[in-house]
Coordinates of C-alpha atoms and ligand atoms in Angstrom, one line a residue:
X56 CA 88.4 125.3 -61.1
X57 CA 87.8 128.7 -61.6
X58 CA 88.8 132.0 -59.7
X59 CA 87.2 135.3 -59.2
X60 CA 88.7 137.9 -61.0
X61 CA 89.4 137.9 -64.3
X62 CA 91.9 140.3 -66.0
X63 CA 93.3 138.3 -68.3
X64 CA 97.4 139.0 -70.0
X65 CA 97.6 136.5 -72.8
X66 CA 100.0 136.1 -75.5
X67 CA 97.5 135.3 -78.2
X68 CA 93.0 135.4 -77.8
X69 CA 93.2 131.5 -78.1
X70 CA 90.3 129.9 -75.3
X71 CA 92.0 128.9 -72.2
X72 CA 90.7 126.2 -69.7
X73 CA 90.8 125.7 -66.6
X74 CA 92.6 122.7 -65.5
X75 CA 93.7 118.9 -65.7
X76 CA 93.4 116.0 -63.2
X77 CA 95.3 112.5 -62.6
X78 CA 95.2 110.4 -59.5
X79 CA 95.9 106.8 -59.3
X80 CA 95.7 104.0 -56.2
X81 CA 97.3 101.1 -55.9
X82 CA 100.6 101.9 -57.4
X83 CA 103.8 101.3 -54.9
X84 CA 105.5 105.1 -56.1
X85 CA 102.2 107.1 -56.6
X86 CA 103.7 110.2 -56.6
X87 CA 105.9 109.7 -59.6
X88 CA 103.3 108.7 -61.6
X89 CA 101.3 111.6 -61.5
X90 CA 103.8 113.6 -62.3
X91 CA 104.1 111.5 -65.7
X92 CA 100.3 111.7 -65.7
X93 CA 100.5 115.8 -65.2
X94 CA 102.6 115.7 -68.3
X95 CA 100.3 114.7 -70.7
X96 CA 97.9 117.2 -69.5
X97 CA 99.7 120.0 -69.3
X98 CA 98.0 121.6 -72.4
X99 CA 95.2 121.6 -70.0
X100 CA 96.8 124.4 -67.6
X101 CA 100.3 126.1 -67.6
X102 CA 100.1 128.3 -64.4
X103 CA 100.2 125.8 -61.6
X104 CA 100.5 121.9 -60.4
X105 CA 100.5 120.2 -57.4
X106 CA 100.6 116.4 -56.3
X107 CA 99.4 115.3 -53.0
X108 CA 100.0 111.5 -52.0
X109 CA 99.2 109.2 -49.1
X110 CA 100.4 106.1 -47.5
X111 CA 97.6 104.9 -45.7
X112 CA 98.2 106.7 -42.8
X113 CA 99.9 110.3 -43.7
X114 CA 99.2 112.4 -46.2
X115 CA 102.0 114.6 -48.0
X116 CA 101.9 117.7 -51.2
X117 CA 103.8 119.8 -53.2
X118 CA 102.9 122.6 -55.2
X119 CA 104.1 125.6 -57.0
X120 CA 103.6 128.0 -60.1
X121 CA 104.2 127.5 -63.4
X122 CA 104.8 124.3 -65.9
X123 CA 104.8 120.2 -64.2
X124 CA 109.1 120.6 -65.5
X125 CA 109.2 123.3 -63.6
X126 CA 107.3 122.7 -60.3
X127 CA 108.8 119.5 -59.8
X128 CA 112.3 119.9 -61.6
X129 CA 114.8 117.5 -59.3
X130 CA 111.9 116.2 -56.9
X131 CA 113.0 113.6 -54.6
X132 CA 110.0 111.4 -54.9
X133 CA 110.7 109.4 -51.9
X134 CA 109.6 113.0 -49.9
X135 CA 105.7 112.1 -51.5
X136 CA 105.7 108.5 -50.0
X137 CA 102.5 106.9 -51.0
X138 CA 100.5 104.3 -53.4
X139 CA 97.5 106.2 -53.7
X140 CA 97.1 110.2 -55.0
X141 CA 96.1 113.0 -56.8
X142 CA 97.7 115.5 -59.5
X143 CA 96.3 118.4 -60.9
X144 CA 97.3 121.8 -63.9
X145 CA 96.0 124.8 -63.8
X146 CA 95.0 127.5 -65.6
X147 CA 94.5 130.8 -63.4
X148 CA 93.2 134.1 -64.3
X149 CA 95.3 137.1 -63.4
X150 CA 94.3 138.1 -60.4
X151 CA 94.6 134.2 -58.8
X152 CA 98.0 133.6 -59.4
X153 CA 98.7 132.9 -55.8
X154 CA 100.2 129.6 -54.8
X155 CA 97.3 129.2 -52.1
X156 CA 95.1 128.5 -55.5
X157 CA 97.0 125.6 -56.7
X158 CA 96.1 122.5 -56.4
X159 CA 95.3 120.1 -55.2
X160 CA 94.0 121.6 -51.8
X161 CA 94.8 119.8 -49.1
X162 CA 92.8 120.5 -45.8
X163 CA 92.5 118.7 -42.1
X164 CA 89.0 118.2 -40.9
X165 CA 88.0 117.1 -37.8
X166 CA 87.8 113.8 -39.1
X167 CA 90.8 113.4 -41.2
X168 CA 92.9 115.1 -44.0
X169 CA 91.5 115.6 -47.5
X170 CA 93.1 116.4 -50.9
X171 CA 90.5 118.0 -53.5
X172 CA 91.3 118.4 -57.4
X173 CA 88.9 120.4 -59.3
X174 CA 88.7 121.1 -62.7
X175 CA 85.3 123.0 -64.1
X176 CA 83.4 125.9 -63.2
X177 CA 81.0 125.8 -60.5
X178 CA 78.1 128.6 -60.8
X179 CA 76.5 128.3 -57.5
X180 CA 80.6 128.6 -56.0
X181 CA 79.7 132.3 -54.8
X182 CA 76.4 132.2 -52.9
X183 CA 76.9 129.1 -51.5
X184 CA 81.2 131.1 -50.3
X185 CA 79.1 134.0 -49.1
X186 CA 76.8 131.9 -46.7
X187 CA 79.8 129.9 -45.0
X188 CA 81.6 132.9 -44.9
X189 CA 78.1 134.7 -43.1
X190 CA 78.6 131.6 -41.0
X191 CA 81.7 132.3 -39.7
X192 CA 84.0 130.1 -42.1
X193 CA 87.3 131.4 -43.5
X194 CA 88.5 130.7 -47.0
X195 CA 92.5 130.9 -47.6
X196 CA 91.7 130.4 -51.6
X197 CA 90.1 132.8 -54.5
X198 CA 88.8 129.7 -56.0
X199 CA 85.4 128.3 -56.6
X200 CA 86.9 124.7 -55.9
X201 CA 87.4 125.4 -52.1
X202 CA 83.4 125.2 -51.3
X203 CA 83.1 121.6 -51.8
X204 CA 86.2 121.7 -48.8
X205 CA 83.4 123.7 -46.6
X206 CA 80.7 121.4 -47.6
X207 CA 82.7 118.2 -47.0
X208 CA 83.3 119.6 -43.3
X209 CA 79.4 120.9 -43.1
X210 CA 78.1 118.9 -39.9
X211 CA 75.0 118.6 -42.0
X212 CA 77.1 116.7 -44.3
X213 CA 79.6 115.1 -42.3
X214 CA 77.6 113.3 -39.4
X215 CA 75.1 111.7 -42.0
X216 CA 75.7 108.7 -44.6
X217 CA 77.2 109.1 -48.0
X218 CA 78.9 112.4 -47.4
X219 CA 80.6 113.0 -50.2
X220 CA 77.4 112.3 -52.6
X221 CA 75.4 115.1 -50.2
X222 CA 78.4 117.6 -50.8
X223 CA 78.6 116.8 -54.4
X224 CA 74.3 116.8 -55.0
X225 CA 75.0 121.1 -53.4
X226 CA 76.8 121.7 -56.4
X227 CA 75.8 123.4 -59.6
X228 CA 77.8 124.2 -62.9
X229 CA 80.4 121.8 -64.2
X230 CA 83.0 119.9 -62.1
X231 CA 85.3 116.6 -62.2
X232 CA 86.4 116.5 -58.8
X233 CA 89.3 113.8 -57.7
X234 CA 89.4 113.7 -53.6
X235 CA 91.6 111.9 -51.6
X236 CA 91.3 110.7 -48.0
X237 CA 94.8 108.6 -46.4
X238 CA 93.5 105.4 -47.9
X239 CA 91.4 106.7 -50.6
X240 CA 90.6 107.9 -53.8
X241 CA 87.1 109.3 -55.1
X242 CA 86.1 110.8 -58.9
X243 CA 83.0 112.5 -59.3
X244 CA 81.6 114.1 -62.7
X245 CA 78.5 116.5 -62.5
X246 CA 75.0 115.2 -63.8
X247 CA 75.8 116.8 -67.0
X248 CA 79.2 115.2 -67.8
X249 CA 80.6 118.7 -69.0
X250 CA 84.2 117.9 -68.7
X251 CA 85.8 114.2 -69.7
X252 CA 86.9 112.1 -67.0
X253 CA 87.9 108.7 -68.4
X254 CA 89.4 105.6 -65.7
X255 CA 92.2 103.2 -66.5
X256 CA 93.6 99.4 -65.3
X257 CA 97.5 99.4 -64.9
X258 CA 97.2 95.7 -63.1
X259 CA 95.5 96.0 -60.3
X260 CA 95.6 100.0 -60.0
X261 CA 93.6 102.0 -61.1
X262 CA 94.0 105.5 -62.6
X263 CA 91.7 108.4 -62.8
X264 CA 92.4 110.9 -65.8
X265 CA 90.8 114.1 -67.3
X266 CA 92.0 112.3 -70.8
X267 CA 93.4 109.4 -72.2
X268 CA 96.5 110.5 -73.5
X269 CA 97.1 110.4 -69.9
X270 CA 95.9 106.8 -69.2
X271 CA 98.2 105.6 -72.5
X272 CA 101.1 107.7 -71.0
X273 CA 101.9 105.8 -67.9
X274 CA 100.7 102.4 -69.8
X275 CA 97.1 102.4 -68.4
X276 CA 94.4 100.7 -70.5
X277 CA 90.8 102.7 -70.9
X278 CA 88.3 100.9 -68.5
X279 CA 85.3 103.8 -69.0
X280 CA 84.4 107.1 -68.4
X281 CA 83.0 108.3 -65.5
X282 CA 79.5 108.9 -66.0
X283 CA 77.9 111.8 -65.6
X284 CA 76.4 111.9 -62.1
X285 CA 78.6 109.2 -61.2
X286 CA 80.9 108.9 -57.9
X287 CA 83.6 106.4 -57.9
X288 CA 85.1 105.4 -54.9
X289 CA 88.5 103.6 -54.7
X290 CA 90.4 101.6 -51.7
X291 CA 91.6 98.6 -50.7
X292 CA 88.1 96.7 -51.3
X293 CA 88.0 98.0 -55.4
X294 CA 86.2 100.2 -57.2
X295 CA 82.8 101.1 -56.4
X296 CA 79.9 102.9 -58.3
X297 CA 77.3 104.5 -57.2
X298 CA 74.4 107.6 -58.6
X299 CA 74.5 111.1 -56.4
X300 CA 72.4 112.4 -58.7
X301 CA 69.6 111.4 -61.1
X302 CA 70.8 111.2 -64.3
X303 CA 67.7 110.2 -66.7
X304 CA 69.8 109.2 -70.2
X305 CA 71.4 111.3 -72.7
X306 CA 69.4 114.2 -73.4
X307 CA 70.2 114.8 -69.5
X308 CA 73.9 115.2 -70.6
X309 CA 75.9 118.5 -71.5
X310 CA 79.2 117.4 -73.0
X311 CA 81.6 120.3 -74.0
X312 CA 81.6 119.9 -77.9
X313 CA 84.6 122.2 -77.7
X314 CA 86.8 119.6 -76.2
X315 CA 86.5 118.2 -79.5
X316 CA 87.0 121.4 -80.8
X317 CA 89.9 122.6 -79.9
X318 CA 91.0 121.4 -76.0
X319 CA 91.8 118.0 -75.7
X320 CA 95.1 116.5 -77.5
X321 CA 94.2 114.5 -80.6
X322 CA 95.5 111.2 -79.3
X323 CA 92.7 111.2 -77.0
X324 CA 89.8 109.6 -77.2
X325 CA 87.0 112.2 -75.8
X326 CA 83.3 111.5 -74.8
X327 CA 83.9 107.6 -76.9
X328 CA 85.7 109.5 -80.4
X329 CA 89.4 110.7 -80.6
X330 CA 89.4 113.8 -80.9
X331 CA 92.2 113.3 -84.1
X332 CA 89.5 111.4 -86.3
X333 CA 86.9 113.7 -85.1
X334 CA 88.5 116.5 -86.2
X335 CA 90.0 115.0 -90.0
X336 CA 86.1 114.4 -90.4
X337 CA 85.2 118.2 -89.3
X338 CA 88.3 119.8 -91.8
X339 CA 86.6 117.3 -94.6
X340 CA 83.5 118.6 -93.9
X341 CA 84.4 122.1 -94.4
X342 CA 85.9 121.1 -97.6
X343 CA 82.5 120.2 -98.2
X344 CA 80.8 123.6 -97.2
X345 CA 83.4 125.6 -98.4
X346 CA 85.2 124.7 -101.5
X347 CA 87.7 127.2 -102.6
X348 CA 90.3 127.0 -105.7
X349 CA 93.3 126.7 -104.0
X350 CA 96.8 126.0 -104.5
X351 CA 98.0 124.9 -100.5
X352 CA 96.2 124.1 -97.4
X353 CA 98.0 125.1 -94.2
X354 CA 97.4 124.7 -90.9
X355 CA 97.3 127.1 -87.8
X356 CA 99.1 124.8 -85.5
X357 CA 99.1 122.8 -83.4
X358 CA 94.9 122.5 -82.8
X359 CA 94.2 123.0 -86.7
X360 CA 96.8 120.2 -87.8
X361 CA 94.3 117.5 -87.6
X362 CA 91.3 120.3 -89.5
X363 CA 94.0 120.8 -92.2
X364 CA 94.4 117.3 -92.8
X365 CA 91.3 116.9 -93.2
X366 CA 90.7 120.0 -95.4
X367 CA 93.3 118.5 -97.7
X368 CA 91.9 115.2 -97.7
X369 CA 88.5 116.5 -98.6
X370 CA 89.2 119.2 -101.6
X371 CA 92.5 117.3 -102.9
X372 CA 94.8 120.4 -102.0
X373 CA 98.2 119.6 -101.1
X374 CA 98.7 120.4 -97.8
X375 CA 102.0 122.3 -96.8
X376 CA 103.8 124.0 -93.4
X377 CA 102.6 127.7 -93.6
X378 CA 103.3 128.0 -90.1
X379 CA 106.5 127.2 -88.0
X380 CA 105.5 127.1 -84.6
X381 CA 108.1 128.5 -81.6
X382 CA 107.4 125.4 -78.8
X383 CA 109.3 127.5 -76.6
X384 CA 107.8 130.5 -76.1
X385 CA 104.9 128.9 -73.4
X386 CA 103.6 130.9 -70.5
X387 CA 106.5 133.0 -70.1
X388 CA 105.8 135.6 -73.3
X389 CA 103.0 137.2 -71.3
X390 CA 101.9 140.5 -72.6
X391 CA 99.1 142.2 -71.1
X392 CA 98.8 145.5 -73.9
X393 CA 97.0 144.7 -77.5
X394 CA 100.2 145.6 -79.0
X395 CA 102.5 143.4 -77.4
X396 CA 99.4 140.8 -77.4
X397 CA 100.4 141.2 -81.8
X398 CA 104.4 141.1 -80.7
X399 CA 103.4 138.0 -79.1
X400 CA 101.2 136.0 -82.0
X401 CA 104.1 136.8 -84.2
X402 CA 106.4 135.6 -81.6
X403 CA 104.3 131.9 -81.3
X404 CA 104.3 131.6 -84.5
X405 CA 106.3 132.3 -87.7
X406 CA 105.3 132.3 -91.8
X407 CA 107.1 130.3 -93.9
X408 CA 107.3 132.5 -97.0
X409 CA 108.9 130.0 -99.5
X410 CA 105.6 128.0 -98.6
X411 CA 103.3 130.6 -99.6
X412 CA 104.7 133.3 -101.6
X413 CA 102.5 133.2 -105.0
X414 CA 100.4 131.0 -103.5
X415 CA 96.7 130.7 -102.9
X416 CA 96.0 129.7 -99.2
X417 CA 93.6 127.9 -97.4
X418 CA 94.8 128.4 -93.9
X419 CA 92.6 126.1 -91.4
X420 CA 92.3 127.1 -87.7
X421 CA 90.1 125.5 -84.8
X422 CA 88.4 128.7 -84.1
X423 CA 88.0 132.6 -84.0
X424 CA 87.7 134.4 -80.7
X425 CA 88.5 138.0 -80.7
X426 CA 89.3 138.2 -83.8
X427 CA 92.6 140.1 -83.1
X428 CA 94.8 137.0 -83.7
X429 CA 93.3 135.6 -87.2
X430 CA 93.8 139.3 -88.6
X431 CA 96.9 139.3 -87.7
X432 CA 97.8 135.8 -89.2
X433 CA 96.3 136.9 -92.4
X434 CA 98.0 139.9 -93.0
X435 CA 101.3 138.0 -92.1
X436 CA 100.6 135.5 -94.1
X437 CA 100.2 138.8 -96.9
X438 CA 103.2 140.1 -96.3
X439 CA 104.9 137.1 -96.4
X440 CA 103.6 137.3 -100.4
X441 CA 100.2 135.1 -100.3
X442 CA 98.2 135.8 -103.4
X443 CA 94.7 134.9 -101.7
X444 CA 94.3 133.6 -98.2
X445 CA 91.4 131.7 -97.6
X446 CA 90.3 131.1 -94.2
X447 CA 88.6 128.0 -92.8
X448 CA 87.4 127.4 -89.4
X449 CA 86.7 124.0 -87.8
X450 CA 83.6 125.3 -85.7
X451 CA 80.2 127.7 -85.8
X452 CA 81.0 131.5 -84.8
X453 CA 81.6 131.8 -81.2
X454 CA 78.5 134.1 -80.2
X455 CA 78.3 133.3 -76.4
X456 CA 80.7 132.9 -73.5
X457 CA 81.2 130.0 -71.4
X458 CA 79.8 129.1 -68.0
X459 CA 81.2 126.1 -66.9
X460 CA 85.3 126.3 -67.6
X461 CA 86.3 128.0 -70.3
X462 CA 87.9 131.3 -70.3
X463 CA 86.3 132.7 -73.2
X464 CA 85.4 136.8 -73.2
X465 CA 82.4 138.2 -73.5
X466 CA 80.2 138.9 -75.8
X467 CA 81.5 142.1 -76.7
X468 CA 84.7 141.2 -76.8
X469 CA 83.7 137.8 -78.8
X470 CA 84.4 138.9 -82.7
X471 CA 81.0 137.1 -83.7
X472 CA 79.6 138.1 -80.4
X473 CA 78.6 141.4 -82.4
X474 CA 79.5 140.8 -86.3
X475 CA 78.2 138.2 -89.1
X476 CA 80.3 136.1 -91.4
X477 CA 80.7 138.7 -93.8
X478 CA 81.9 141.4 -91.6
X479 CA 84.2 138.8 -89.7
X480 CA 85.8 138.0 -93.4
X481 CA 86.4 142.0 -94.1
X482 CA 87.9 142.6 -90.0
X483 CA 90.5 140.1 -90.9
X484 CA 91.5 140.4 -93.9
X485 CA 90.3 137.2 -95.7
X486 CA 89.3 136.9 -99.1
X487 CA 87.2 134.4 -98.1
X488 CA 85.9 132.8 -94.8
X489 CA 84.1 129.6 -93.4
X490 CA 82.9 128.0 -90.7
X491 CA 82.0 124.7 -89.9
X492 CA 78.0 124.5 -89.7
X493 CA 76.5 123.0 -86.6
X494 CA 75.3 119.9 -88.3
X495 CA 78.8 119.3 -89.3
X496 CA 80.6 120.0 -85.7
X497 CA 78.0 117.3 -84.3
X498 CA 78.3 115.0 -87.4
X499 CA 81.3 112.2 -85.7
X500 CA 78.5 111.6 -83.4
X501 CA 76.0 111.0 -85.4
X502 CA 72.6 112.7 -84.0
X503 CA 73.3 115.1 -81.7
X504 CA 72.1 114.3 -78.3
X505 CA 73.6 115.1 -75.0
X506 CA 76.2 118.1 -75.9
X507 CA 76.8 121.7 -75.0
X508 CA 76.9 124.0 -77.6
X509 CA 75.8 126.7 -75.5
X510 CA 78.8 129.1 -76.7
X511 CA 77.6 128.7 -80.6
X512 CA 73.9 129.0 -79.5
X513 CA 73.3 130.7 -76.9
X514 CA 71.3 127.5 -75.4
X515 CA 72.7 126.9 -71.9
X516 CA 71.8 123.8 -70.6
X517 CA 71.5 124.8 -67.3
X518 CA 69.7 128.1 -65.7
X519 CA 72.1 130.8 -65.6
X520 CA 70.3 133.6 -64.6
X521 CA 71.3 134.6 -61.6
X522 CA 74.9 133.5 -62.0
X523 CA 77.4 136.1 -60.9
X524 CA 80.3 137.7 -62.1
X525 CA 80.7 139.6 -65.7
X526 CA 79.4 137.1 -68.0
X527 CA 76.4 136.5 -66.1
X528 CA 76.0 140.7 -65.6
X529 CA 76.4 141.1 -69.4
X530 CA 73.5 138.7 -70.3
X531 CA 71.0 140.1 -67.7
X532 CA 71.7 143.7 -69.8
X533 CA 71.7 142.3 -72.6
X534 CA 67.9 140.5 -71.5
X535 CA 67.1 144.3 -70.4
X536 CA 68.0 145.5 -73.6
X537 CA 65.7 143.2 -75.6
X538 CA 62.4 143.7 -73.1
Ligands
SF4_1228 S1 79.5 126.9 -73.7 FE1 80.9 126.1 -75.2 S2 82.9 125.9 -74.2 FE2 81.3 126.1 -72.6 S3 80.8 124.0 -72.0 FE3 79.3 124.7 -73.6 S4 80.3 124.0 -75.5 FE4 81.9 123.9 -74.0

């Protein structure tokens, strides 16, 4: 789910994506569930959440801004009666921070009430908002998610057979969708599978999560993922499967690679890998493609931890703590100026100089984006008396930005959007640097088929010319500048 505007206050240049989802049916206190589920996906989304619920015959929400503690701190859960519903965190840009965003929506058609959960990017959202809105329709959200609402109540949808698998077929870009009805849940995943959506057993429920960590959280066991292309509908007959879009095999498939990367929590098993094991095997790699004498490896926690291991593993160099993580900082250090953006990267996380003083450091992170918050981390780690800092990164340069759901800048603003590995190692300070290669980032798979890599490429899977908004402006200069 995305909105549109994008200023963007952070308190470090880390990616950011937009959202998590968890609905279950079948279980006697739905909403209490979910808001276990929404726990173990906050890392997805820090801004918003929102449960909605039904019983069979009503349908009942809450919402609000900021973390799944916070939001529903106290909630009498007997006010969310129900055994079937739908949870979701967000992450908003600055500009969408209005409750009306959060999710999930929750709208009364002519036939009935709906809840819609939404977590991707969908590139068609604007063109297809401007014609209901030429038809008269009114929107009371900023978000891309709220078209599938207007499509859903489309006459041209609504009066005809499988409704929800017309609505969906409209769509373009990348989406998980959960939607509710009073007596019934529905998970969708677009043709290209960009965004995980896995399915769990609890008994005879079944939950619907954006990762497993979620699924193990309330005691769920892994059924499958969603397929891309798929639409599952749940209710008092089972599940049931079926195709709203043609979906040849793999090579049709887009999954984000950077789920891997960086996004999804390591005890979660991601496109059939966990993401832990996945990402040991990319920090032994790098040891591999970028050996260094060293005397400590350290991490950049909490996304390079598992990298670090692995970087350890691989060259035989202890690993230490370099960096002491503050856990309670979260959403509420938010500094929109560069300076305080630095005030704020210090603030998240501290050098621990005993650990490195003397030393020679291999620091492993997940990933480079501006730049602004690895130079910063080097020179810290400097100051703190580092003899050599080495710097090792779990993933290609990040050349491109991101069209279906991840908040990265653009390409100007991307540090390797405009320098090479050499000039990358002298802005921040290092006295050496590495990446992972491409081969290596696609290596847990084995051959690569059926991934996105778009951001390290440039090789969108999907036609974005065309697309709106500043990303999709930038490229078409940037395609006038070349001719
Ligand atoms: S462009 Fe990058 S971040 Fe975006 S979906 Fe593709 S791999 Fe993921």
């Amino acid at each position: 789910m995305s909105a549109f505007s994008s200023s963007k206050p952070v308190v470090d240049d880390r990616p950011r994506e937009f959202c998590g989802l968890f609905g279950v049916y079948g279980i006697p206190e739905a909403g209490s569930m979910i808001y276990q589920g929404l726990f173990s996906l906050q890392h997805r989304g820090q801004e918003g959440a929102g449960i909605a619920v039904a019983d069979g015959e009503t349908v009942s929400s809450a919402k609000g801004q900021g973390l799944v503690s916070e939001v529903f701190a106290g909630k009498d859960w007997s006010t969310l009666p129900g055994h079937l519903g739908v949870g979701h965190v967000r992450y908003s840009t600055t500009g969408s921070t209005r409750i009306q965003n959060v999710q999930p929506l929750v709208v009364e058609c002519v036939d009935g009430i709906w809840a819609v959960a939404h977590n991707g990017n969908l590139v068609n959202a604007e063109r297809l908002r401007l014609m209901y809105q030429e038809a008269g329709a009114i929107f009371q959200t900023s978000t891309d998610s709220e078209v599938l609402v207007h499509l859903l109540a489309d006459p041209m949808f609504r009066k005809r057979p499988r409704r929800v698998a017309r609505a969906l077929a409209e769509l373009e870009g990348s989406f998980c969708f959960l939607l509710m009805t009073r007596n019934c849940l529905m998970a969708a995943r677009d043709p290209h599978g960009f965004r995980p959506l896995s399915i769990g057993k609890l008994g005879d429920a079944y939950i619907v999560a954006s990762e497993t960590c979620a699924l193990d959280q309330v005691g769920a066991t892994f059924l499958r993922d969603v397929e891309p292309g798929e639409l599952i509908i749940i209710d008092e007959t089972g599940m049931h499967s079926s195709m709203y879009a043609e979906v040849k095999d793999e090579s049709d498939h887009a999954r984000c690679i950077f789920e891997m990367v960086y996004f999804a929590r390591p005890d979660s098993r991601v496109f059939g890998e966990n993401v832990h094991l996945a990402r040991v095997a990319y920090g032994k790699r790098l040891a591999e493609e970028y050996p260094v004498e060293a005397d400590i490896v350290i991490s950049v926690p909490d996304s390079g931890n598992s990298a670090a291991l692995g970087y350890s593993i691989g060259s035989g160099i202890p690993l230490e703590h370099g960096f002491i993580r503050n856990h309670y900082i979260g959403r509420t250090f938010i500094m929109p100026q560069q300076d305080d953006r630095s005030a704020g990267v210090d603030m998240k996380l501290a050098v621990l100089p005993e650990a490195v003083r003397g030393k020679r450091v291999v620091v492993v992170d997940d990933s480079i984006v501006r730049g602004t918050t690895a130079r910063r981390r080097v020179m810290r780690l400097r100051d703190a008396g580092a003899k050599e800092v080495h710097v090792r990164i779990s993933c290609p340069p990040i050349r491109n930005p991101c069209f279906y759901g991840i908040d990265f800048p653009t390409s100007d603003e991307l540090v390797a959007g405009g320098m090479e590995v050499e000039q990358i190692r002298d802005y921040i300070g290092a006295d050496t640097l590495g990446y992972l290669s491409l081969e290596g980032l696609f290596a847990p798979f084995g051959e690569k088929c059926g991934f996105c890599d778009a951001c390290f490429t440039g090789k969108y899977p999907t036609d974005i010319t065309g697309i709106s908004g500043k990303h999709a402006l930038e490229k078409e200069s940037e395609l006038d500048l070349e001719l």
